[in-house]
PDB file of C-alpha atoms and ligand atoms in Angstrom:
ATOM      1  CA  MET A1311      26.614 -30.449  -8.482  1.00 32.00           C
ATOM      2  CA  PRO A1312      24.480 -30.283  -4.910  1.00 33.00           C
ATOM      3  CA  TYR A1313      21.507 -29.433  -6.289  1.00 32.00           C
ATOM      4  CA  THR A1314      21.064 -32.212  -8.301  1.00 34.00           C
ATOM      5  CA  ARG A1315      21.428 -35.007  -5.737  1.00 35.00           C
ATOM      6  CA  ARG A1316      18.752 -36.833  -3.982  1.00 37.00           C
ATOM      7  CA  MET A1317      15.132 -35.531  -5.252  1.00 39.00           C
ATOM      8  CA  SER A1318      12.452 -36.793  -6.089  1.00 40.00           C
ATOM      9  CA  GLY A1319      12.084 -35.088  -9.616  1.00 50.00           C
ATOM     10  CA  ASP A1320      13.159 -32.211  -9.162  1.00 74.00           C
ATOM     11  CA  ARG A1321      10.898 -31.262  -5.986  1.00 90.00           C
ATOM     12  CA  ARG A1322      12.971 -29.825  -3.543  1.00 96.00           C
ATOM     13  CA  VAL A1323      12.603 -30.087  -0.204  1.00 98.00           C
ATOM     14  CA  VAL A1324      14.163 -27.306   1.967  1.00 98.00           C
ATOM     15  CA  ALA A1325      14.548 -27.301   6.093  1.00 98.00           C
ATOM     16  CA  ILE A1326      13.852 -23.529   7.453  1.00 98.00           C
ATOM     17  CA  ILE A1327      16.063 -23.557  10.838  1.00 97.00           C
ATOM     18  CA  ASN A1328      17.514 -21.835  13.291  1.00 95.00           C
ATOM     19  CA  GLN A1329      17.615 -22.180  16.987  1.00 93.00           C
ATOM     20  CA  LYS A1330      16.314 -18.751  18.278  1.00 93.00           C
ATOM     21  CA  GLY A1331      13.446 -18.225  17.087  1.00 94.00           C
ATOM     22  CA  GLY A1332      11.579 -14.563  16.705  1.00 95.00           C
ATOM     23  CA  VAL A1333      14.470 -14.777  13.894  1.00 96.00           C
ATOM     24  CA  GLY A1334      11.807 -14.935  10.720  1.00 98.00           C
ATOM     25  CA  LYS A1335      11.113 -19.177  10.185  1.00 98.00           C
ATOM     26  CA  THR A1336       7.391 -19.144  10.870  1.00 98.00           C
ATOM     27  CA  THR A1337       7.330 -15.480   8.138  1.00 98.00           C
ATOM     28  CA  THR A1338       9.644 -16.433   5.280  1.00 98.00           C
ATOM     29  CA  THR A1339       8.052 -20.174   5.497  1.00 98.00           C
ATOM     30  CA  ALA A1340       4.397 -18.534   5.386  1.00 98.00           C
ATOM     31  CA  ASN A1341       5.554 -15.974   2.437  1.00 98.00           C
ATOM     32  CA  LEU A1342       8.577 -17.632   0.208  1.00 98.00           C
ATOM     33  CA  GLY A1343       6.278 -20.152  -0.590  1.00 98.00           C
ATOM     34  CA  ALA A1344       3.567 -18.164  -0.931  1.00 98.00           C
ATOM     35  CA  ALA A1345       5.863 -16.521  -3.500  1.00 98.00           C
ATOM     36  CA  LEU A1346       6.517 -19.802  -4.593  1.00 98.00           C
ATOM     37  CA  ALA A1347       2.921 -20.923  -5.160  1.00 98.00           C
ATOM     38  CA  ARG A1348       1.875 -17.604  -6.968  1.00 98.00           C
ATOM     39  CA  ALA A1349       5.369 -18.419  -9.157  1.00 97.00           C
ATOM     40  CA  GLY A1350       3.234 -21.466 -10.491  1.00 96.00           C
ATOM     41  CA  ILE A1351       5.793 -23.632  -8.419  1.00 96.00           C
ATOM     42  CA  ARG A1352       3.425 -26.086  -6.718  1.00 96.00           C
ATOM     43  CA  THR A1353       3.821 -26.025  -3.073  1.00 98.00           C
ATOM     44  CA  CYS A1354       3.947 -27.481   0.420  1.00 98.00           C
ATOM     45  CA  LEU A1355       4.698 -25.661   3.803  1.00 98.00           C
ATOM     46  CA  ILE A1356       4.176 -28.294   6.480  1.00 98.00           C
ATOM     47  CA  ASP A1357       3.976 -26.695  10.068  1.00 98.00           C
ATOM     48  CA  LEU A1358       6.552 -29.015  11.882  1.00 97.00           C
ATOM     49  CA  ASP A1359       6.512 -26.056  14.919  1.00 96.00           C
ATOM     50  CA  PRO A1360       4.467 -27.529  17.795  1.00 94.00           C
ATOM     51  CA  GLN A1361       3.618 -23.333  18.573  1.00 94.00           C
ATOM     52  CA  ALA A1362       1.748 -23.869  15.670  1.00 96.00           C
ATOM     53  CA  HIS A1363       2.485 -20.621  14.480  1.00 97.00           C
ATOM     54  CA  LEU A1364       2.405 -21.386  10.741  1.00 98.00           C
ATOM     55  CA  SER A1365      -0.808 -22.604  11.079  1.00 98.00           C
ATOM     56  CA  LEU A1366      -2.312 -19.625  13.069  1.00 97.00           C
ATOM     57  CA  HIS A1367      -0.489 -17.925  10.244  1.00 98.00           C
ATOM     58  CA  PHE A1368      -2.960 -19.062   7.188  1.00 98.00           C
ATOM     59  CA  GLY A1369      -5.803 -19.435   9.684  1.00 97.00           C
ATOM     60  CA  VAL A1370      -5.583 -23.158   9.702  1.00 97.00           C
ATOM     61  CA  THR A1371      -6.886 -24.182  13.282  1.00 90.00           C
ATOM     62  CA  THR A1372      -7.513 -27.806  14.821  1.00 86.00           C
ATOM     63  CA  SER A1373      -9.694 -29.490  16.296  1.00 83.00           C
ATOM     64  CA  GLY A1374      -9.167 -33.017  17.913  1.00 80.00           C
ATOM     65  CA  ASP A1375     -10.554 -34.639  15.161  1.00 87.00           C
ATOM     66  CA  SER A1376      -8.530 -32.786  12.441  1.00 92.00           C
ATOM     67  CA  THR A1377      -5.342 -35.163   9.885  1.00 96.00           C
ATOM     68  CA  THR A1378      -2.245 -32.621  11.124  1.00 96.00           C
ATOM     69  CA  VAL A1379       1.479 -33.259  10.760  1.00 97.00           C
ATOM     70  CA  TYR A1380       1.098 -35.754  13.734  1.00 95.00           C
ATOM     71  CA  ASP A1381      -0.428 -38.630  12.857  1.00 95.00           C
ATOM     72  CA  VAL A1382       1.715 -38.261   9.230  1.00 97.00           C
ATOM     73  CA  LEU A1383       4.474 -38.292  11.439  1.00 96.00           C
ATOM     74  CA  LEU A1384       3.169 -41.527  13.620  1.00 94.00           C
ATOM     75  CA  ASP A1385       1.007 -42.809  10.075  1.00 95.00           C
ATOM     76  CA  PRO A1386       3.520 -41.872   6.752  1.00 96.00           C
ATOM     77  CA  THR A1387       1.399 -43.256   4.215  1.00 97.00           C
ATOM     78  CA  GLY A1388       0.056 -41.148   1.059  1.00 96.00           C
ATOM     79  CA  ASP A1389      -3.870 -41.272   2.785  1.00 97.00           C
ATOM     80  CA  THR A1390      -2.454 -39.196   5.671  1.00 97.00           C
ATOM     81  CA  VAL A1391      -0.848 -36.510   3.360  1.00 98.00           C
ATOM     82  CA  GLU A1392      -3.839 -35.955   1.207  1.00 97.00           C
ATOM     83  CA  ALA A1393      -6.134 -36.489   4.407  1.00 97.00           C
ATOM     84  CA  ALA A1394      -4.104 -33.505   6.021  1.00 97.00           C
ATOM     85  CA  MET A1395      -2.666 -30.927   3.761  1.00 97.00           C
ATOM     86  CA  VAL A1396      -5.608 -28.256   3.333  1.00 97.00           C
ATOM     87  CA  GLU A1397      -5.608 -25.605   0.151  1.00 97.00           C
ATOM     88  CA  VAL A1398      -4.546 -22.492   1.814  1.00 98.00           C
ATOM     89  CA  GLU A1399      -3.885 -20.576  -1.723  1.00 97.00           C
ATOM     90  CA  PRO A1400      -4.002 -21.292  -5.152  1.00 95.00           C
ATOM     91  CA  GLY A1401      -1.242 -23.675  -5.233  1.00 95.00           C
ATOM     92  CA  LEU A1402      -0.561 -23.510  -2.387  1.00 98.00           C
ATOM     93  CA  PHE A1403      -1.349 -26.108  -0.061  1.00 98.00           C
ATOM     94  CA  LEU A1404      -0.312 -26.698   4.354  1.00 98.00           C
ATOM     95  CA  ILE A1405      -0.446 -29.775   5.881  1.00 98.00           C
ATOM     96  CA  PRO A1406      -1.285 -27.987   9.826  1.00 98.00           C
ATOM     97  CA  ALA A1407      -0.178 -28.896  13.304  1.00 96.00           C
ATOM     98  CA  GLU A1408      -1.403 -28.514  16.836  1.00 88.00           C
ATOM     99  CA  THR A1409      -0.503 -28.848  19.968  1.00 80.00           C
ATOM    100  CA  ASP A1410      -0.111 -31.946  20.371  1.00 81.00           C
ATOM    101  CA  LEU A1411       3.081 -32.041  17.815  1.00 88.00           C
ATOM    102  CA  ALA A1412       4.528 -31.621  21.657  1.00 85.00           C
ATOM    103  CA  ALA A1413       3.632 -35.633  22.077  1.00 88.00           C
ATOM    104  CA  ALA A1414       5.075 -36.046  19.118  1.00 86.00           C
ATOM    105  CA  GLU A1415       8.995 -36.358  21.258  1.00 83.00           C
ATOM    106  CA  THR A1416       7.064 -38.940  23.260  1.00 88.00           C
ATOM    107  CA  ASP A1417       5.839 -41.257  21.011  1.00 90.00           C
ATOM    108  CA  LEU A1418       7.883 -41.345  17.793  1.00 90.00           C
ATOM    109  CA  ALA A1419      10.679 -42.473  20.090  1.00 88.00           C
ATOM    110  CA  SER A1420      10.311 -45.557  20.848  1.00 89.00           C
ATOM    111  CA  LEU A1421       8.747 -45.820  16.828  1.00 90.00           C
ATOM    112  CA  PRO A1422      11.169 -47.997  14.608  1.00 86.00           C
ATOM    113  CA  ASP A1423      12.334 -45.408  12.027  1.00 92.00           C
ATOM    114  CA  ARG A1424      11.528 -41.997  13.932  1.00 94.00           C
ATOM    115  CA  GLN A1425      13.449 -40.328  12.809  1.00 95.00           C
ATOM    116  CA  ASN A1426      12.513 -41.187   8.840  1.00 95.00           C
ATOM    117  CA  ARG A1427       9.361 -40.686   9.609  1.00 96.00           C
ATOM    118  CA  LEU A1428       9.126 -37.769   7.534  1.00 97.00           C
ATOM    119  CA  THR A1429      10.700 -38.905   4.814  1.00 97.00           C
ATOM    120  CA  THR A1430       8.381 -41.904   3.873  1.00 97.00           C
ATOM    121  CA  ALA A1431       6.082 -39.792   4.098  1.00 97.00           C
ATOM    122  CA  LEU A1432       6.230 -37.733   2.014  1.00 97.00           C
ATOM    123  CA  ALA A1433       7.999 -40.077  -0.311  1.00 96.00           C
ATOM    124  CA  ALA A1434       4.307 -41.260  -1.068  1.00 95.00           C
ATOM    125  CA  ALA A1435       3.188 -37.928  -1.875  1.00 93.00           C
ATOM    126  CA  ALA A1436       6.192 -37.531  -4.711  1.00 89.00           C
ATOM    127  CA  GLY A1437       4.581 -36.481  -7.427  1.00 89.00           C
ATOM    128  CA  ARG A1438       1.842 -33.928  -5.876  1.00 92.00           C
ATOM    129  CA  TRP A1439       4.569 -30.793  -5.091  1.00 96.00           C
ATOM    130  CA  ASP A1440       7.647 -29.294  -7.029  1.00 96.00           C
ATOM    131  CA  ALA A1441       9.019 -27.310  -3.997  1.00 98.00           C
ATOM    132  CA  VAL A1442       8.143 -28.442  -0.142  1.00 98.00           C
ATOM    133  CA  LEU A1443       9.565 -25.827   3.077  1.00 98.00           C
ATOM    134  CA  ILE A1444       9.045 -27.116   6.809  1.00 98.00           C
ATOM    135  CA  ASP A1445       8.703 -24.673   9.130  1.00 98.00           C
ATOM    136  CA  CYS A1446      10.988 -26.193  11.993  1.00 97.00           C
ATOM    137  CA  PRO A1447      10.746 -25.381  15.549  1.00 95.00           C
ATOM    138  CA  PRO A1448      13.642 -24.047  17.562  1.00 94.00           C
ATOM    139  CA  SER A1449      14.859 -27.029  19.073  1.00 90.00           C
ATOM    140  CA  LEU A1450      16.489 -30.038  17.638  1.00 88.00           C
ATOM    141  CA  GLY A1451      14.070 -32.562  19.366  1.00 91.00           C
ATOM    142  CA  ILE A1452      12.777 -35.374  17.011  1.00 93.00           C
ATOM    143  CA  LEU A1453      10.953 -32.903  15.048  1.00 95.00           C
ATOM    144  CA  THR A1454      13.915 -31.277  13.383  1.00 95.00           C
ATOM    145  CA  ILE A1455      16.263 -34.206  12.751  1.00 95.00           C
ATOM    146  CA  ASN A1456      12.929 -35.778  10.529  1.00 96.00           C
ATOM    147  CA  ALA A1457      13.009 -32.397   8.806  1.00 97.00           C
ATOM    148  CA  LEU A1458      16.764 -32.216   8.172  1.00 97.00           C
ATOM    149  CA  SER A1459      16.371 -36.067   6.733  1.00 96.00           C
ATOM    150  CA  ALA A1460      13.857 -35.577   4.693  1.00 97.00           C
ATOM    151  CA  ALA A1461      15.247 -32.409   3.740  1.00 97.00           C
ATOM    152  CA  ASP A1462      17.484 -31.807   0.208  1.00 96.00           C
ATOM    153  CA  GLU A1463      18.787 -28.386   2.184  1.00 97.00           C
ATOM    154  CA  VAL A1464      18.504 -25.621   4.510  1.00 97.00           C
ATOM    155  CA  PHE A1465      17.328 -22.321   4.341  1.00 98.00           C
ATOM    156  CA  VAL A1466      18.532 -19.838   7.121  1.00 97.00           C
ATOM    157  CA  PRO A1467      16.295 -17.123   8.623  1.00 97.00           C
ATOM    158  CA  MET A1468      18.413 -14.733  10.602  1.00 96.00           C
ATOM    159  CA  GLN A1469      19.210 -10.979  11.456  1.00 95.00           C
ATOM    160  CA  ALA A1470      22.422  -9.376  11.870  1.00 94.00           C
ATOM    161  CA  HIS A1471      22.672  -8.929  14.837  1.00 90.00           C
ATOM    162  CA  PHE A1472      25.384  -8.986  17.252  1.00 83.00           C
ATOM    163  CA  LEU A1473      27.199 -12.329  17.858  1.00 85.00           C
ATOM    164  CA  ALA A1474      25.460 -13.710  14.941  1.00 87.00           C
ATOM    165  CA  LEU A1475      28.495 -15.212  13.486  1.00 87.00           C
ATOM    166  CA  GLN A1476      28.120 -17.095  16.307  1.00 89.00           C
ATOM    167  CA  GLY A1477      24.786 -17.933  16.207  1.00 90.00           C
ATOM    168  CA  VAL A1478      25.177 -19.224  12.660  1.00 92.00           C
ATOM    169  CA  GLY A1479      28.202 -21.077  12.942  1.00 92.00           C
ATOM    170  CA  LYS A1480      26.939 -23.114  15.756  1.00 92.00           C
ATOM    171  CA  LEU A1481      24.189 -23.923  13.590  1.00 93.00           C
ATOM    172  CA  LEU A1482      26.325 -25.351  10.732  1.00 94.00           C
ATOM    173  CA  GLU A1483      27.833 -27.294  13.239  1.00 92.00           C
ATOM    174  CA  THR A1484      24.860 -28.585  14.437  1.00 91.00           C
ATOM    175  CA  VAL A1485      23.798 -29.857  10.860  1.00 92.00           C
ATOM    176  CA  GLY A1486      27.091 -31.508   9.670  1.00 92.00           C
ATOM    177  CA  LEU A1487      26.305 -33.313  12.657  1.00 91.00           C
ATOM    178  CA  VAL A1488      23.236 -34.682  11.410  1.00 90.00           C
ATOM    179  CA  CYS A1489      24.209 -34.814   7.939  1.00 88.00           C
ATOM    180  CA  SER A1490      26.777 -37.421   9.230  1.00 89.00           C
ATOM    181  CA  SER A1491      24.441 -39.315  11.297  1.00 90.00           C
ATOM    182  CA  VAL A1492      20.893 -38.983   8.816  1.00 91.00           C
ATOM    183  CA  ASN A1493      21.285 -36.794   5.752  1.00 95.00           C
ATOM    184  CA  PRO A1494      25.262 -37.172   3.924  1.00 95.00           C
ATOM    185  CA  ALA A1495      23.247 -35.575   1.253  1.00 95.00           C
ATOM    186  CA  LEU A1496      22.032 -32.788   3.098  1.00 96.00           C
ATOM    187  CA  ARG A1497      23.342 -28.423   1.546  1.00 96.00           C
ATOM    188  CA  VAL A1498      23.113 -26.273   3.387  1.00 97.00           C
ATOM    189  CA  SER A1499      22.582 -23.248   0.941  1.00 96.00           C
ATOM    190  CA  GLY A1500      20.934 -19.900   1.965  1.00 97.00           C
ATOM    191  CA  ILE A1501      21.131 -17.637   5.125  1.00 97.00           C
ATOM    192  CA  VAL A1502      18.393 -15.246   5.118  1.00 98.00           C
ATOM    193  CA  LEU A1503      18.602 -11.939   5.917  1.00 97.00           C
ATOM    194  CA  CYS A1504      15.101 -11.099   8.129  1.00 97.00           C
ATOM    195  CA  MET A1505      13.664  -8.188   9.550  1.00 97.00           C
ATOM    196  CA  HIS A1506      16.712  -6.264   8.070  1.00 96.00           C
ATOM    197  CA  GLU A1507      17.563  -2.884   9.193  1.00 93.00           C
ATOM    198  CA  THR A1508      19.498  -1.122   5.719  1.00 85.00           C
ATOM    199  CA  GLN A1509      20.985   1.831   6.755  1.00 87.00           C
ATOM    200  CA  THR A1510      22.614   0.236   9.988  1.00 92.00           C
ATOM    201  CA  THR A1511      26.670   0.142   9.760  1.00 93.00           C
ATOM    202  CA  LEU A1512      26.227  -3.394  12.746  1.00 92.00           C
ATOM    203  CA  ALA A1513      23.480  -5.031   9.954  1.00 93.00           C
ATOM    204  CA  ARG A1514      25.993  -3.648   7.402  1.00 93.00           C
ATOM    205  CA  GLU A1515      29.178  -5.532   9.071  1.00 93.00           C
ATOM    206  CA  VAL A1516      27.319  -8.211  10.134  1.00 93.00           C
ATOM    207  CA  VAL A1517      26.984  -8.558   6.403  1.00 94.00           C
ATOM    208  CA  GLU A1518      29.978  -8.486   5.875  1.00 94.00           C
ATOM    209  CA  ASP A1519      31.407 -10.859   8.223  1.00 94.00           C
ATOM    210  CA  LEU A1520      28.690 -13.157   6.640  1.00 94.00           C
ATOM    211  CA  GLU A1521      29.709 -13.175   3.403  1.00 95.00           C
ATOM    212  CA  THR A1522      33.412 -13.254   4.080  1.00 95.00           C
ATOM    213  CA  PHE A1523      32.965 -16.051   5.811  1.00 94.00           C
ATOM    214  CA  LEU A1524      30.920 -18.484   3.658  1.00 95.00           C
ATOM    215  CA  GLU A1525      33.851 -16.995   1.280  1.00 96.00           C
ATOM    216  CA  GLY A1526      36.062 -18.997   2.957  1.00 95.00           C
ATOM    217  CA  CYS A1527      34.181 -22.431   3.637  1.00 95.00           C
ATOM    218  CA  ARG A1528      33.920 -22.397  -0.286  1.00 96.00           C
ATOM    219  CA  SER A1529      37.685 -24.704  -0.562  1.00 96.00           C
ATOM    220  CA  GLN A1530      36.487 -27.408   2.618  1.00 95.00           C
ATOM    221  CA  ASP A1531      33.911 -30.135   2.601  1.00 93.00           C
ATOM    222  CA  VAL A1532      31.592 -29.376   4.300  1.00 95.00           C
ATOM    223  CA  PRO A1533      27.340 -29.502   3.553  1.00 95.00           C
ATOM    224  CA  TRP A1534      27.454 -25.431   3.696  1.00 96.00           C
ATOM    225  CA  GLN A1535      30.227 -25.633   1.414  1.00 96.00           C
ATOM    226  CA  HIS A1536      27.957 -23.015  -1.366  1.00 95.00           C
ATOM    227  CA  CYS A1537      26.280 -21.792   1.207  1.00 96.00           C
ATOM    228  CA  ARG A1538      25.031 -18.569   0.268  1.00 95.00           C
ATOM    229  CA  MET A1539      23.168 -15.060   1.295  1.00 96.00           C
ATOM    230  CA  LEU A1540      19.254 -15.084  -0.744  1.00 97.00           C
ATOM    231  CA  ALA A1541      18.810 -11.769  -2.446  1.00 96.00           C
ATOM    232  CA  PRO A1542      17.665  -9.829  -1.174  1.00 97.00           C
ATOM    233  CA  PRO A1543      17.424  -9.419   2.798  1.00 97.00           C
ATOM    234  CA  ILE A1544      14.102  -8.957   3.892  1.00 98.00           C
ATOM    235  CA  ARG A1545      13.016  -5.307   5.226  1.00 97.00           C
ATOM    236  CA  ARG A1546      11.491  -5.082   8.246  1.00 97.00           C
ATOM    237  CA  ASN A1547       8.141  -4.397   7.474  1.00 98.00           C
ATOM    238  CA  ILE A1548       4.981  -3.456   9.849  1.00 98.00           C
ATOM    239  CA  LYS A1549       2.830  -5.508   7.435  1.00 98.00           C
ATOM    240  CA  LEU A1550       4.364  -8.977   7.318  1.00 98.00           C
ATOM    241  CA  ALA A1551       3.689  -8.429  11.042  1.00 98.00           C
ATOM    242  CA  GLU A1552      -0.237  -7.681  10.549  1.00 98.00           C
ATOM    243  CA  SER A1553      -1.142 -10.217   7.640  1.00 98.00           C
ATOM    244  CA  PRO A1554      -0.943 -13.160  10.313  1.00 98.00           C
ATOM    245  CA  SER A1555      -3.729 -11.616  11.633  1.00 98.00           C
ATOM    246  CA  PHE A1556      -5.661 -11.633   9.778  1.00 98.00           C
ATOM    247  CA  GLY A1557      -4.397 -15.993   8.076  1.00 98.00           C
ATOM    248  CA  GLN A1558      -3.656 -14.137   5.431  1.00 98.00           C
ATOM    249  CA  SER A1559       0.108 -14.749   3.329  1.00 98.00           C
ATOM    250  CA  ILE A1560       1.779 -11.062   2.996  1.00 98.00           C
ATOM    251  CA  PHE A1561       0.289 -11.200  -0.987  1.00 98.00           C
ATOM    252  CA  MET A1562      -2.963 -11.778   0.041  1.00 98.00           C
ATOM    253  CA  TYR A1563      -3.119  -8.755   3.057  1.00 98.00           C
ATOM    254  CA  ASP A1564      -0.534  -5.667   0.720  1.00 98.00           C
ATOM    255  CA  PRO A1565       0.481  -7.484  -2.444  1.00 98.00           C
ATOM    256  CA  THR A1566       1.926  -3.972  -2.806  1.00 98.00           C
ATOM    257  CA  CYS A1567       3.785  -3.114  -0.237  1.00 98.00           C
ATOM    258  CA  ARG A1568       7.639  -3.924   0.762  1.00 98.00           C
ATOM    259  CA  GLY A1569       7.194  -7.481   2.448  1.00 98.00           C
ATOM    260  CA  ALA A1570       5.351  -8.482  -0.590  1.00 98.00           C
ATOM    261  CA  SER A1571       8.215  -6.817  -3.169  1.00 98.00           C
ATOM    262  CA  ASP A1572      10.909  -9.113  -0.760  1.00 98.00           C
ATOM    263  CA  TYR A1573       9.504 -12.163  -0.485  1.00 98.00           C
ATOM    264  CA  THR A1574       8.556 -12.070  -4.402  1.00 98.00           C
ATOM    265  CA  ALA A1575      12.032 -10.991  -5.283  1.00 98.00           C
ATOM    266  CA  LEU A1576      13.700 -14.165  -2.696  1.00 98.00           C
ATOM    267  CA  ALA A1577      11.042 -16.124  -4.802  1.00 98.00           C
ATOM    268  CA  GLU A1578      12.371 -15.434  -8.203  1.00 98.00           C
ATOM    269  CA  SER A1579      16.533 -15.789  -6.886  1.00 97.00           C
ATOM    270  CA  VAL A1580      15.057 -19.310  -4.786  1.00 97.00           C
ATOM    271  CA  ALA A1581      14.109 -20.391  -8.114  1.00 96.00           C
ATOM    272  CA  ALA A1582      16.832 -19.096 -10.320  1.00 95.00           C
ATOM    273  CA  MET A1583      19.141 -20.889  -7.827  1.00 95.00           C
ATOM    274  CA  TRP A1584      17.215 -23.916  -8.174  1.00 94.00           C
ATOM    275  CA  ARG A1585      17.565 -23.564 -12.360  1.00 90.00           C
ATOM    276  CA  SER A1586      21.129 -23.840 -11.681  1.00 83.00           C
ATOM    277  CA  PRO A1587      24.254 -25.571 -10.214  1.00 62.00           C
ATOM    278  CA  ALA A1588      25.261 -23.588  -7.117  1.00 55.00           C
ATOM    279  CA  THR A1589      28.784 -23.259  -8.947  1.00 47.00           C
ATOM    280  CA  GLU A1590      27.370 -20.625 -11.217  1.00 42.00           C
ATOM    281  CA  VAL A1591      25.483 -17.940  -9.505  1.00 41.00           C
ATOM    282  CA  GLU A1592      26.420 -16.142  -7.492  1.00 43.00           C
ATOM    283  CA  VAL A1593      23.751 -13.846  -5.723  1.00 41.00           C
ATOM    284  CA  LYS A1594      25.164 -11.123  -4.224  1.00 44.00           C
ATOM    285  CA  VAL A1595      22.531  -8.694  -1.515  1.00 45.00           C
ATOM    286  CA  ASP A1596      22.804  -5.618  -2.720  1.00 43.00           C
ATOM    287  CA  ALA A1597      22.229  -3.530  -0.036  1.00 41.00           C
ATOM    288  CA  SER A1598      21.552  -0.296  -2.221  1.00 42.00           C
ATOM    289  CA  ALA A1599      18.647  -1.977  -4.336  1.00 41.00           C
ATOM    290  CA  THR A1600      16.751  -2.103  -0.559  1.00 43.00           C
ATOM    291  CA  GLU A1601      17.392   0.903   1.054  1.00 47.00           C
ATOM    292  CA  GLY A1602      14.324   2.094   3.438  1.00 50.00           C
ATOM    293  CA  ALA A1603      13.331  -0.653   5.760  1.00 51.00           C
ATOM    294  CA  GLU A1604      11.493   0.531   8.786  1.00 53.00           C
ATOM    295  CA  PRO A1605      12.718   1.887  12.028  1.00 44.00           C
ATOM    296  CA  ILE A1606      12.890  -1.488  15.278  1.00 38.00           C
ATOM    297  CA  GLY A1607       9.696  -1.167  17.033  1.00 33.00           C
TER     298      GLY A1607
HETATM  299  P1  LIG B1707      10.949 -17.575  13.699  1.00 97.58           P
HETATM  300  O1  LIG B1707       9.339 -18.561  13.436  1.00 97.58           O
HETATM  301  O2  LIG B1707      11.821 -17.896  13.603  1.00 97.58           O
HETATM  302  O3  LIG B1707      10.474 -17.712  15.700  1.00 97.58           O
HETATM  303  P2  LIG B1707       8.315 -15.265  13.493  1.00 97.58           P
HETATM  304  O4  LIG B1707       8.452 -15.452  11.726  1.00 97.58           O
HETATM  305  O5  LIG B1707       7.591 -15.732  13.727  1.00 97.58           O
HETATM  306  O6  LIG B1707       9.546 -15.968  13.597  1.00 97.58           O
HETATM  307  O7  LIG B1707       9.033 -13.291  13.297  1.00 97.58           O
HETATM  308  C1  LIG B1707       7.892 -13.440  14.308  1.00 97.58           C
HETATM  309  C2  LIG B1707       7.982 -11.924  14.927  1.00 97.58           C
HETATM  310  O8  LIG B1707       8.180 -11.092  14.562  1.00 97.58           O
HETATM  311  C3  LIG B1707       6.797 -12.287  13.964  1.00 97.58           C
HETATM  312  O9  LIG B1707       6.052 -11.918  15.445  1.00 97.58           O
HETATM  313  C4  LIG B1707       6.779 -11.393  12.526  1.00 97.58           C
HETATM  314  O10 LIG B1707       5.660 -10.721  12.507  1.00 97.58           O
HETATM  315  C5  LIG B1707       7.459 -10.194  13.269  1.00 97.58           C
HETATM  316  N1  LIG B1707       8.612 -10.497  11.618  1.00 97.58           N
HETATM  317  C6  LIG B1707       8.991 -11.590  10.912  1.00 97.58           C
HETATM  318  N2  LIG B1707       9.774 -10.399   9.812  1.00 97.58           N
HETATM  319  C7  LIG B1707       9.483  -8.998   9.679  1.00 97.58           C
HETATM  320  C8  LIG B1707       9.470  -8.326   9.036  1.00 97.58           C
HETATM  321  N3  LIG B1707      10.570  -8.624   7.942  1.00 97.58           N
HETATM  322  N4  LIG B1707       9.669  -7.348   8.885  1.00 97.58           N
HETATM  323  C9  LIG B1707       7.948  -7.340  10.461  1.00 97.58           C
HETATM  324  N5  LIG B1707       8.602  -7.954  11.047  1.00 97.58           N
HETATM  325  C10 LIG B1707       8.588  -8.817  10.852  1.00 97.58           C
HETATM  326 MG1  LIG B1708       7.913 -19.858  14.814  1.00 97.58          MG
END
């Protein structure tokens, strides 16, 4: 029963990772988080990427005096978490980053417990949120290790491209190594297909290959044993690329677009997965239900 492990209350802490850039990590953190908050799930987003794209997505710019995730890592107390968090939409909180986060790699290196600073901070803020989503940088440094040690589970956003399966295989191996060293309870629970092209043969074949691969893992004692393709895939939708320029989630920017309906449906299946043990719910990608992705470009 992977979803009844180490948790404070019923809070879910999810690390959103992929070592590739541009696959939809930040877009998924922002809009899945916004959709969960709209469903009444108290949600906190953590921007752990020094590029600070998640913060910019919500129009949060920080100055030298602002309290950010960098301060949270250096001083992981409830007070610092309270000082850093910003309510960006009703019920949706953000702990922002600024580019000084890049220095955290070296600043943390000499500190005791450097891999568990975020875990300590989230423990100090236990009970405040029902879900925490962490937007990770596309590298496996101390920041991502903090995310993986604080998390209960991992979601992997990806595009159904050539060599996608190879990339996922590598990523899972890496997570496996981190699990065995810093967080044995961590589970990879879902793959989110982003910028999905429902009509292309290549995308369909890649999805089939991924499903076959995941089915093959069901009998193995690995952290991704119960990983599933989360439904629905997120179709390519230009509104999702536009909304960050306005500092808004897709629901504030255009609640009627396909990007908004896809992320709403994704939040529903994530919430359903959290309510049920992984082995009892099989969420299948139904390509016919999501026809009509916009063409590339
Ligand atoms: P990452 O965080 O993995 O680097 P992003 O979430 O920033 O990836 O996405 C990369 C780019 O693709 C961004 O410009 C984003 O706005 C755009 N994008 C993400 N998802 C979609 C989508 N479903 N449809 C269209 N554009 C998207
Ligand atoms: Mg990003």
